[in-house]
Amino acid sequence: MRVEGLKLDNSAFLACFAALIGFLDALLLLGWHDINPSNLDWLQGDPAVYQAGWEFLRRSHWTFPPTWISHLDYHFGISAAYLDVIPLLAVPLRLFAGFLPANFQYLGAYAVLCLILQTFFGLKLLQRFTTDRVIIVIGSLFFLNAPVLINRLYGHFSLCSQWLIVAALYYYFAPAGTKRLFSYSFPFAVLLLLASGITPYLAAMVLGIAAAAVVRWFSMQEGEAFRRPAEESSPNFKRTPGALRRTPFSCAAKVLVCFASLLLVMIFAFVLFGFLTLGRPTQLGGTGYMMFSMNLLGPINPGGGALYFKQFEILPGQSFEGYNYLGMGVILLLTICVARHPYLLIRIWNRSTASIIICVGLMALLSLSAKVTIGRTTLFVIPLPQFIIHSLAVFRSSGRFFWPAHYLIALGAITGTVAAFTNQMARRVVLAAAFLIQFLDVLPVRNGVAERSAGRHASPLQAPDWSIAARKHGHLVLLPAWQCDTIRTPGGDADWSYFAWLAARNGMTLNSTHAARDSAPSSAYNCVSLPRQVRRGHFAEDTAYVLSDGVVEAAIRYDTTHYCRRVDGFNFCTYDPPHARDSQLLLGVISPLYRLGTELRSEQSIPKSLHLQNFDTTPGWGLWTVGPKASIDFRVANVPKSPLLLEIQLTNVNTGATHPVQRAYISMNGHRIGTASFRKSDANAKRIIAIPAGIIRENDMNEVRFDLPDAISPRAIGINQDNRPLALYLHRFQIVGAATPATPAVH
């Protein structure tokens, strides 16, 4: 088949076409500012964390594994693989670290490469099933515009490597009956090596497809092995000199050896790239299993803004990691194919496809986790032994394991269209119309990615104190460390990367790490021992400290060698004995006494006596809580012995048709004092909660904490494109006595 003089199966032509389409799509989604390797000002959130890992790695001494960073999570060290630096790229780039500019990022370029490879292998895969060049080109666009892929461009760049799944399907459907097992399985070994250098999730998916391919090869050889004895009994049969007789047993033995070899390739790559660390604390376990799973409604749950399907109400943790929407175009194609030719459902099961259907089916079941849910209802929880739960928690975001099924279903919809329509023009028109619908259906997700990519973010560390301290100190300590308390760590979740960049670029160590998993020795030191030392005023001479209000308030009560002051809004302590006594001035800055009756009103500046954690403090009609937990801290003198009252008033709550309620569990200094539920109709809702006598501590820091299990992003419930998990829109906050009049805020 020719395309204006070029063969469609010419890999060079396919590569050029894929490069053009993939690059143009990347420009639409990310813009050149994100792709430009010398531009860092778009990095925020997860991409900024990945960049921090690269900043440390490029300046680290070579050791084994080559991803090991001794200066991060100090004194213990951590593999950069746990910061999603994409080791397959980061390790080779280290060889050229001395020649690369100081401002260098490869995340944008890698996203472009992923889109190109996604298109390329989509083209190659469809060539296995049709020679119609129009069908192949249009069909490849379904893979490029897959919702599960576009959704990952919000910042999870290693997980944009879904081309590995499409490539594995392409090699799976290669002719197996006439191939030797080695030549048939070798591409899977290469894919496993690549995937294991990117992320274990995709490596596990590729291994599953590879296992299905090996079983497919065996099923193809098995029939021949059973037919061969009958042929050999024929008087006209002549054995080829040197040929070995193929038996079912020999084929099965080859299959077992092949699968074991593929597994060893994956383990070897995990060790090489630092996902498994020999002789060091291996950080495999994680929290969130059964939370970050797929809902049974996942394949038809669009996440808001789709053409037809509305957002279903699901559990909060499933809205992103469990996002597996097929898209309206794919769903329509499946419906049309089944309606026209129901027998297609039977034809898809045959010797060639059985193993891959079983494989992706098992992975789809794995994506549901041991806790199976539909909507907000838990159908059942499989009672598994603890050691199995711990093993499954290695892949805590189980919702991702639906991706192979997602792509196999999309492939079935496209090839089903070819089978369902005998007229070539009808096939093309139906497929083109379905892709247009698919594109429009996923457009809100694409717009959200483009909007996020257009953002610009400046470092909050602007004062010269930071660079001066970096020259005089070899270590930087953040307390609480991010891995110990993501709420109270200095700067919260958003600013950790800026401290990491400061430390990495100045050769400093950093105790705080933003990894999904941490080791037990590191947690014991950074979360218990080190904070206890600093709270008692024990500072190290060669160390600079950035401390939360609670930690610095305790530390400066002692005579120390460090001078603590406010720098760019952070409590910064550096070795400076002559000025150490001036640290006491900080106490009045960070924690002036709260007077009972003082009001916090969202349209006014926040009283200095109140310290808000995990609130969007932009003045307005309200202050949004951001995340599943938020708190307001204060100090008070002359606490009455009688009970007090906590008054809160909301302007709004983050609810919608599919998410109608927000619950808040309210505690004071760890004591539960109330539970409240808010609905959309509760706008301007006011709650008065009694605080029992004796709970508030005098002249010490007190905490009003809001636990918000229903926090969810407005994007997930179809309100707008805001991706932050929001819950309550606080308008007014006040603590009063039984008859205390309101006091104007002191600013």
C-alpha atoms as one frame of an Amber mdcrd trajectory, in Angstrom:
protein
   0.000   0.000   0.000   1.423   3.395  -0.979   0.801   6.926   0.234   1.698
   9.214  -2.644   4.766   7.190  -3.473   5.664   6.315   0.118   4.931   2.972
   1.689   2.781   3.360   4.732   4.729   0.665   6.550   7.934   2.635   6.073
   9.110   3.316   9.642  10.825   6.548   8.619   7.562   7.923   7.251   5.684
   6.863  10.383   8.341   8.413  12.599   8.167  11.729  10.740   4.380  11.798
  10.855   4.362  10.915  14.568   7.034  13.534  15.309   5.032  16.245  13.555
   1.681  15.403  15.157   3.164  14.720  18.598   5.154  17.952  18.652   2.222
  20.075  17.502   0.009  18.511  20.162   2.666  19.218  22.796   2.766  22.873
  21.726  -1.009  23.099  22.116  -0.999  21.450  25.527   2.223  22.711  27.103
   3.471  25.635  25.024   7.101  26.287  24.160   7.730  27.840  27.581   7.319
  24.417  29.222   9.279  22.590  26.538  12.205  25.045  26.585  14.952  23.241
  28.576  16.324  26.492  30.039  12.972  27.689  31.410  12.162  26.759  35.026
   9.566  29.329  36.038   6.617  27.070  35.120   7.676  24.373  37.571   5.371
  24.006  40.531   3.962  21.122  42.540   5.094  17.679  41.403   7.235  18.883
  38.452   9.132  21.183  40.829   9.799  18.183  43.082  11.132  16.180  40.131
  13.377  19.106  39.226  14.661  19.263  42.806  15.677  15.614  42.547  17.583
  16.397  39.334  19.261  19.442  40.918  20.682  17.210  43.649  21.509  14.306
  41.353  23.476  16.305  38.783  25.776  17.561  41.587  26.108  14.257  43.457
  29.186  12.042  43.498  28.956   8.897  41.415  28.113   5.797  43.411  25.857
   2.771  43.094  23.083   2.990  42.282  23.833   5.984  40.054  20.614   7.633
  41.257  21.736   7.773  44.885  21.673  11.214  46.551  23.540  11.378  49.837
  22.803  15.091  50.417  19.020  14.659  50.479  17.204  13.024  53.404  20.445
  13.639  55.254  22.010  11.632  57.084  20.439   8.680  55.337  20.265   9.536
  51.652  17.645   8.597  49.116  17.433   7.373  45.553  16.427  10.063  43.086
  14.160   7.424  41.564  11.770   8.062  44.459  11.427  11.665  43.343  10.303
  10.600  39.837  13.321  12.067  38.059  12.888   9.510  35.220  16.221   7.718
  35.879  16.401   6.476  32.289  17.061  10.097  31.276  18.583  11.515  34.444
  21.458   9.024  34.706  22.803   9.540  31.145  22.359  13.310  31.484  24.586
  13.243  34.568  27.485  12.454  32.243  27.031  15.902  30.684  26.114  17.776
  33.871  29.248  19.919  33.631  28.300  21.117  30.158  24.625  21.771  30.819
  23.452  25.266  31.818  22.624  25.946  35.473  18.949  26.309  34.554  18.172
  23.060  32.790  15.076  20.869  32.833  14.162  17.943  30.621  10.580  17.321
  31.738   8.975  19.350  28.953  11.107  17.729  26.261  10.315  14.297  27.672
   6.585  15.045  27.508   7.044  15.867  23.803   8.884  12.576  23.280   6.067
  10.669  24.996   3.429  12.187  22.725   5.524  11.382  19.654   6.105   7.762
  20.697   2.435   7.392  21.648   1.472   8.389  18.106   4.181   6.260  16.485
   3.266   3.033  18.253  -0.431   3.777  17.762   0.255   3.834  14.014   2.333
   0.657  14.183  -0.258  -1.165  16.274  -3.105  -0.386  13.892  -1.009  -1.612
  10.976  -1.369  -5.079  12.487  -5.108  -4.970  11.747  -5.723  -2.892   8.623
  -3.999  -1.544   5.540  -6.358   1.422   5.200  -4.046   4.386   5.680  -6.886
   6.739   6.655  -8.127   4.370   9.356  -4.568   3.979  10.663  -3.965   7.722
  10.869  -7.314   8.579  12.457  -7.074   5.619  14.805  -3.639   6.697  16.041
  -5.158  10.007  17.135  -7.349   8.122  19.624  -4.168   6.904  21.308  -2.633
  10.380  21.254  -5.780  11.920  22.742  -6.398   9.174  25.309  -7.950  10.780
  28.423  -5.708   8.785  30.773  -2.666  10.196  28.966  -3.809  13.818  28.761
  -4.759  13.755  32.438  -1.149  12.900  33.378   0.166  16.011  31.642  -0.970
  17.928  34.708   2.524  17.135  35.966   3.133  13.396  36.297   5.596  13.204
  33.419   7.002   9.745  34.132   3.437   8.419  33.931   3.043   9.999  30.488
   5.177   7.079  29.239   2.052   5.150  28.303   3.538   4.592  24.868   5.206
   1.609  26.557   1.780  -0.031  26.905   0.892   0.671  23.258   4.307  -0.633
  22.156   3.831  -3.789  24.244   0.464  -4.391  22.559   2.116  -3.872  19.160
   4.741  -6.539  19.878   2.133  -8.811  21.440   0.168  -8.961  18.194   3.280
  -9.789  16.139   3.063 -13.145  14.285   4.007 -15.783  16.860   3.402 -19.108
  15.139   6.534 -18.997  12.973   8.859 -17.158  15.352  11.307 -18.551  17.851
  10.460 -17.619  21.406  13.654 -15.593  21.818  13.009 -13.368  18.798   9.332
 -12.974  19.785  10.062 -12.043  23.405  13.210  -9.952  22.896  11.285  -6.668
  22.254   9.539  -7.158  25.594  12.897  -7.428  27.335  13.889  -4.102  25.801
  10.576  -2.491  26.804  10.956  -3.856  30.338  14.436  -2.400  30.592  13.133
   0.993  29.473  10.003   0.902  31.638  11.981  -0.141  34.721  14.111   2.949
  34.264  11.039   5.195  34.223   8.483   3.975  36.782   7.681   0.600  38.393
   3.979   0.990  37.567   4.526   0.859  33.821   7.180  -1.831  34.231   4.629
  -4.042  36.001   2.090  -3.423  33.218   4.622  -4.251  30.498   5.635  -7.400
  32.388   1.990  -8.485  32.495   1.579  -7.969  28.740   4.897  -9.773  28.146
   3.662 -12.723  30.199   0.476 -12.788  28.120   2.600 -12.734  24.951   4.688
 -15.696  26.108   1.500 -17.645  26.854   0.206 -16.693  23.403   3.389 -18.043
  21.807   2.964 -21.288  23.749  -0.669 -21.647  22.680   0.406 -21.196  19.057
   3.195 -23.781  19.397   1.165 -26.249  21.429  -1.106 -27.205  18.576   1.849
 -27.722  16.302   3.602 -29.808  18.960   0.611 -32.134  19.227   0.248 -32.396
  15.443   3.907 -33.178  14.887   3.843 -36.835  16.150   1.098 -37.695  13.650
   3.150 -36.169  10.852   6.256 -38.057  11.935   4.395 -41.371  11.788   3.785
 -40.845   8.087   6.030 -43.030   5.869   6.845 -39.957   3.757   8.079 -37.853
   6.704  11.739 -36.901   6.652  13.297 -35.226   9.680  15.508 -32.253   8.930
  19.103 -33.119   9.866  19.933 -31.689  13.310  16.307 -30.721  14.031  14.998
 -31.338  17.540  11.578 -32.731  18.165   9.229 -30.070  19.617   6.992 -31.351
  22.400   4.467 -29.650  24.694   6.870 -30.193  27.577   9.778 -28.518  25.795
   7.564 -25.568  24.830   6.336 -25.162  28.414   9.913 -25.273  29.694  10.903
 -22.546  27.266   7.958 -20.439  28.424   8.972 -20.716  32.085  12.599 -19.886
  31.321  11.522 -16.938  29.166   9.225 -15.481  31.819  11.894 -15.912  34.513
  14.380 -14.116  32.249  11.972 -11.211  31.707  11.404 -10.956  35.451  15.166
 -10.891  36.048  15.537  -8.119  33.459  13.009  -6.023  35.367  14.649  -6.660
  38.752  18.087  -5.906  37.321  16.828  -2.583  35.937  15.146  -1.709  39.250
  18.473  -2.227  41.026  20.433  -0.373  38.343  18.169   2.680  38.408  17.702
   2.772  42.184  14.111   1.625  42.638  15.569  -1.272  44.615  18.581  -0.304
  46.718  20.864  -3.095  47.886  22.476  -2.578  51.286  20.411   0.536  51.934
  16.919   1.055  53.389  14.641   0.117  50.488  11.592   2.335  50.558   8.849
   0.240  49.023   5.795   0.566  51.229   3.432   3.488  50.947   0.151   4.712
  52.333  -3.030   5.144  50.325  -3.715   1.628  49.062  -7.499   1.149  48.681
  -7.805   4.957  48.591  -6.155   5.674  45.213  -8.126   2.982  43.393 -10.517
   2.885  40.473 -14.237   3.105  41.017 -16.418   0.710  39.041 -17.860   3.799
  37.351 -14.368   4.922  36.302 -14.600   4.069  32.579 -17.709   6.265  32.159
 -16.838   8.938  34.739 -15.499  11.990  32.857 -14.320  14.128  35.755 -16.486
  17.098  34.793 -17.135  19.107  31.642 -17.728  16.232  29.208 -20.182  16.363
  26.309 -22.715  13.915  27.690 -21.680  12.007  30.790 -21.876  13.909  34.041
 -19.502  13.621  36.961 -20.443  10.715  39.203 -20.039  11.081  42.927 -17.087
   8.913  43.967 -14.691   8.718  46.875 -12.231  11.657  46.976  -9.028   9.640
  46.504 -10.364   8.103  43.287 -10.973  11.319  41.368  -7.400  11.606  40.038
  -5.538   8.320  40.515  -8.688   6.411  39.598  -9.408   8.531  36.513  -9.950
   6.047  33.665 -12.580   7.678  31.465 -12.758   6.015  28.036 -14.137   9.060
  26.242 -17.438   9.517  24.455 -15.949   8.696  21.055 -14.678   5.278  22.131
 -17.920   4.497  23.974 -19.951   5.380  20.859 -17.760   3.195  18.635 -18.197
   0.254  20.996 -21.951   0.775  21.061 -22.212   0.978  17.261 -20.046  -2.106
  16.726 -22.016  -4.257  19.154 -25.350  -2.984  17.826 -24.433  -3.767  14.200
 -22.683  -7.088  14.808 -23.164  -8.592  18.279 -21.158 -11.646  17.179 -18.019
  -9.487  17.436 -18.176 -10.040  21.183 -17.635 -13.747  20.534 -15.019 -13.306
  17.820 -12.702 -11.300  20.040 -12.019 -14.444  22.074  -9.635 -16.755  20.230
  -6.290 -18.409  20.667  -4.447 -15.223  19.702  -6.310 -12.858  22.043  -7.267
 -15.037  25.027  -4.105 -14.456  27.049  -4.090 -10.660  26.596  -7.780 -10.412
  27.514  -7.156 -12.424  30.670  -4.045 -10.380  31.467  -5.627  -6.933  31.160
  -8.735  -8.240  32.905  -6.649  -9.244  35.915  -4.910  -5.860  35.923  -8.301
  -4.149  35.730  -9.390  -6.120  38.803  -6.161  -5.103  40.510  -7.001  -1.455
  39.794 -10.111  -1.770  41.971  -7.949  -2.744  44.996  -9.237  -4.934  47.813
 -11.940  -2.333  48.466 -14.467  -2.442  45.633 -16.634   0.661  45.269 -19.341
   1.981  42.995 -20.034   5.674  43.352 -19.623   6.479  47.039 -20.806   3.017
  48.071 -18.356   0.349  49.177 -19.658  -2.955  47.834 -17.229  -5.120  49.767
 -13.700  -5.302  51.120 -11.730  -8.463  50.428 -10.255  -9.682  53.748  -6.604
 -10.164  52.828  -3.750 -11.069  55.188  -1.663  -8.140  56.311   1.448  -9.248
  54.450  -0.512  -9.285  51.169  -1.907  -5.817  51.862   1.641  -4.634  52.557
   2.842  -6.169  49.285   0.014  -4.601  47.286   0.726  -1.232  48.917   3.966
  -1.102  46.911   1.614  -0.128  44.070  -0.626   2.000  46.250  -2.128   3.956
  43.325  -3.792   0.828  42.024  -6.219   2.777  39.811  -3.450   3.099  37.206
  -3.570  -0.612  36.415  -6.653  -0.105  34.266  -4.537   1.608  31.598  -3.744
  -1.571  29.585  -7.466  -2.369  29.500  -8.146   1.233  28.445  -5.883   0.922
  25.408  -7.057  -2.574  24.516 -10.673  -1.361  24.608  -9.773   1.603  22.378
  -8.044  -0.792  19.977 -11.120  -3.030  20.006 -13.381  -0.064  19.235 -11.272
   0.940  16.216 -10.789  -2.573  14.813 -14.425  -3.352  15.578 -15.417  -0.434
  13.374 -13.357  -1.922  10.552 -15.146  -5.253  11.007 -18.624  -3.770  11.456
 -18.644  -1.698   8.231 -17.883  -3.303   4.893 -17.953   0.025   3.043 -14.574
   1.743   3.247 -15.987   5.266   3.171 -18.467   4.432   5.931 -15.634   3.177
   8.132 -13.673   6.343   7.635 -16.604   8.679   8.227 -17.717   6.868  11.382
 -14.195   6.771  12.792 -13.527  10.437  11.962 -16.821  11.532  13.517 -16.089
   9.460  16.615 -12.657  11.041  16.987 -14.135  14.539  16.677 -16.577  13.667
  19.454 -13.727  12.168  21.499 -11.637  15.310  21.084 -14.464  17.649  22.101
 -15.359  15.370  24.997 -11.802  15.478  26.391 -11.336  19.175  25.586 -11.972
  20.346  29.192  -9.086  18.149  30.362  -6.847  19.506  27.605  -7.816  23.081
  28.513  -7.034  22.390  32.156  -3.574  21.117  31.230  -2.931  24.167  29.035
  -4.113  26.522  31.776  -1.830  24.924  34.353   1.101  24.943  31.950   0.668
  28.670  31.330   1.258  29.522  34.997   4.441  31.276  36.164   5.902  30.873
  39.635   8.675  32.815  41.364  10.722  31.559  44.278   9.686  33.075  47.633
  13.347  33.041  48.748  14.353  36.511  47.554  16.314  38.022  50.468  20.142
  37.943  50.378  20.128  36.133  53.752  19.594  32.813  51.978  22.667  32.977
  49.756  24.798  34.380  52.577  23.749  31.541  54.872  24.376  28.988  52.141
  28.007  30.105  51.910  28.517  29.798  55.681  26.610  26.591  56.422  26.930
  23.103  54.997  23.521  21.849  56.051  19.936  23.046  55.810  17.253  21.675
  58.134  13.507  22.140  57.722  11.324  21.335  60.725   8.908  19.764  60.606
  10.364  17.891  57.652   7.965  17.432  54.739   7.853  13.666  55.193   6.778
  14.155  58.823   4.136  16.873  58.524   3.097  18.165  55.123   0.866  20.801
  56.735   3.273  22.494  59.136   6.508  22.064  57.219   7.853  25.548  56.365
   6.174  26.755  53.212   3.806  23.799  53.144   3.677  21.508  50.166   4.185
  24.276  47.594   7.532  25.704  48.730   9.558  22.585  49.573  11.137  22.521
  46.128  12.552  26.045  46.503  14.414  25.064  49.673  15.636  21.931  47.889
  16.917  23.984  44.956  18.696  26.342  47.373  20.413  23.438  49.113  21.317
  21.546  45.945  22.764  24.531  44.085  24.908  25.538  47.048  26.215  22.093
  47.958  24.203  21.891  51.184  22.523  18.841  52.628  18.786  18.806  53.335
  16.955  16.637  55.843  13.474  17.131  54.382  12.442  15.047  51.383   9.346
  15.071  49.204   9.239  11.366  48.367   6.140   9.203  48.336   7.930   6.655
  50.507  10.444   7.019  53.312  12.516   4.654  55.418  11.913   3.837  59.085
  15.361   5.082  60.280  14.856   8.398  58.476  11.390   8.862  59.962  12.618
   8.108  63.473  15.383  10.695  63.188  13.706  13.501  61.251  10.280  13.181
  62.831  11.251  12.451  66.451  14.910  12.807  67.458  15.919  15.920  65.506
  12.791  17.985  66.349  13.245  17.097  70.024  16.836  18.348  69.956  15.968
  21.615  68.219  12.990  22.293  70.469  15.438  22.119  73.379  17.639  24.753
  71.766  20.339  22.379  70.485  21.522  23.912  67.205  24.502  22.687  65.167
  27.063  25.356  64.255  27.331  24.296  60.602  23.581  24.118  60.061  20.967
  26.687  59.063  17.383  26.043  60.124  13.979  26.946  58.718  11.441  26.276
  61.442   7.696  26.344  61.872   6.244  28.748  64.409   5.723  26.000  66.958
   9.269  24.665  66.739  11.016  28.044  66.762   8.870  29.285  69.634  10.051
  26.369  71.779  13.686  26.643  70.644  14.265  30.339  71.317  13.214  29.983
  74.937  16.675  28.525  75.478  20.050  30.241  75.206  21.284  29.297  71.752
  24.106  30.144  69.375  21.735  30.829  66.475  20.013  34.038  65.520  16.387
  33.431  64.526  14.416  36.055  62.598  11.803  36.402  59.894  13.156  36.266
  56.343  10.696  36.325  53.438   7.995  35.178  55.824   9.964  32.168  57.126
  11.568  31.641  60.542  15.261  31.431  59.624  17.955  30.550  62.176  21.675
  30.835  61.388  24.835  30.587  63.471  25.380  34.091  64.870  26.156  34.117
  68.641  26.417  37.937  68.959  22.810  38.355  67.791  21.358  35.154  69.262
  19.604  37.003  72.103  17.690  39.072  69.548  15.825  35.885  68.655  13.426
  36.703  71.493  12.042  39.490  69.348  10.689  36.847  67.011   8.298  35.590
  69.661   6.249  38.755  69.518   6.197  38.583  65.720   5.107  34.999  65.239
   2.763  34.679  68.131   1.282  37.798  69.752  -1.328  36.879  72.314  -4.829
  36.306  71.057  -7.510  38.288  72.869 -10.759  36.426  73.298 -13.380  37.892
  71.009 -10.929  38.959  68.298 -12.514  38.240  64.934 -10.955  36.841  61.815
 -12.903  38.175  58.833 -11.985  37.008  55.346 -12.319  40.435  53.707  -9.793
  41.927  56.136  -6.163  41.121  56.811  -5.648  38.163  59.136  -4.957  39.043
  62.798  -1.314  38.417  63.624  -2.350  36.443  66.684  -3.909  33.763  64.458
  -1.774  31.403  62.367  -3.568  29.707  59.499  -2.295  26.458  58.009  -3.607
  25.103  54.686  -5.876  28.050  53.956  -5.825  30.182  50.832  -5.326  33.488
  52.638  -6.196  35.776  49.729  -8.652  38.347  51.156 -12.165  38.072  49.797
 -15.597  36.757  50.643 -13.989  33.720  52.197 -10.770  31.759  52.755 -10.708
  28.292  51.174  -9.332  25.366  53.108  -6.834  23.560  50.879  -6.366  19.851
  51.475  -7.922  17.295  53.822  -6.665  19.117  56.910  -6.469  22.754  57.963
  -5.751  24.460  61.262  -5.731  27.800  63.059  -3.142  28.250  65.843  -3.039
  30.891  68.587  -1.633  31.757  72.030  -3.784  33.195  74.788  -3.208  34.492
  78.313  -5.558  34.503  81.303  -7.698  31.635  80.044 -11.071  31.628  81.831
 -11.876  28.560  83.877 -15.329  28.409  82.327 -16.131  26.864  78.915 -15.581
  28.991  75.790 -17.354  29.144  72.453 -15.897  28.696  68.971 -17.864  30.572
  66.295 -17.316  29.949  62.597 -19.244  31.231  59.617 -18.904  30.147  55.987
 -19.590  31.990  52.766 -19.606  28.848  50.656 -18.699  25.178  50.550 -17.156
  23.171  47.720 -20.095  21.013  46.719 -21.887  20.105  43.533 -24.558  17.835
  42.184 -22.294  14.813  42.505 -20.629  15.921  45.737 -23.423  17.427  47.861
 -21.881  17.556  51.333 -18.694  18.619  53.113 -18.027  17.222  56.567 -15.737
  18.839  59.131 -14.391  17.160  62.268 -13.250  19.951  64.584 -10.773  19.441
  67.409  -8.955  21.653  69.905  -5.460  20.532  70.912  -6.294  16.987  69.837
  -9.662  16.834  71.630 -12.691  16.419  69.361 -15.095  19.254  70.166 -17.552
  19.031  67.298 -18.674  17.599  63.964 -20.391  19.657  61.289 -21.885  18.931
  57.869 -22.349  21.638  55.256 -24.373  21.623  52.047 -24.778  24.146  49.267
 -27.947  25.388  50.887 -25.904  26.185  54.005 -24.343  29.285  52.419 -23.553
  31.802  55.178 -23.870  28.871  57.584 -22.884  29.641  61.147 -21.803  27.099
  63.729 -21.204  27.660  67.454 -19.217  24.915  69.169 -18.545  24.646  72.891
 -14.935  24.344  74.055 -14.799  22.528  77.411 -12.851  24.179  80.208  -9.256
  23.047  80.639  -8.559  22.219  76.988  -7.000  25.565  76.003  -3.405  25.964
  77.205  -2.340  29.290  78.695   0.637  31.112  77.126   1.277  28.150  74.851
   0.377  27.395  71.258  -3.146  26.059  70.772  -4.543  24.431  67.645  -8.044
  24.416  66.213  -7.933  21.673  63.619 -10.388  20.929  60.821 -10.297  17.396
  59.388 -12.062  17.509  56.017 -12.560  14.040  54.535 -14.673  15.343  51.637
 -12.185  17.887  50.295 -12.144  17.620  46.505 -11.017  19.707  43.563 -13.644
  21.842  41.800 -12.371  20.357  38.539 -13.278  16.863  39.733 -16.917  17.863
  40.312 -17.293  20.004  37.203 -17.268  23.451  38.870 -14.148  24.947  37.278
 -10.565  24.001  36.435  -9.132  24.542  39.945  -7.250  21.329  40.811  -6.789
  22.047  44.526  -8.724  19.905  47.040 -11.068  22.485  48.582 -13.749  22.104
  51.262 -14.849  25.144  53.311 -14.909  28.846  52.387 -14.386  30.421  55.807
 -15.729  33.941  56.283 -15.503  34.456  60.035 -13.699  32.842  62.984 -13.849
  33.825  66.638 -13.350  32.373  70.135 -15.428  34.026  72.828 -16.500  33.562
  76.392 -20.119  33.006  77.289 -20.747  36.763  77.171 -17.627  38.218  75.528
 -18.290  41.020  73.030 -16.528  40.964  69.687 -13.146  42.688  69.638 -11.844
  44.459  66.528  -9.000  42.583  64.899  -5.484  43.707  65.792  -3.313  43.794
  62.684
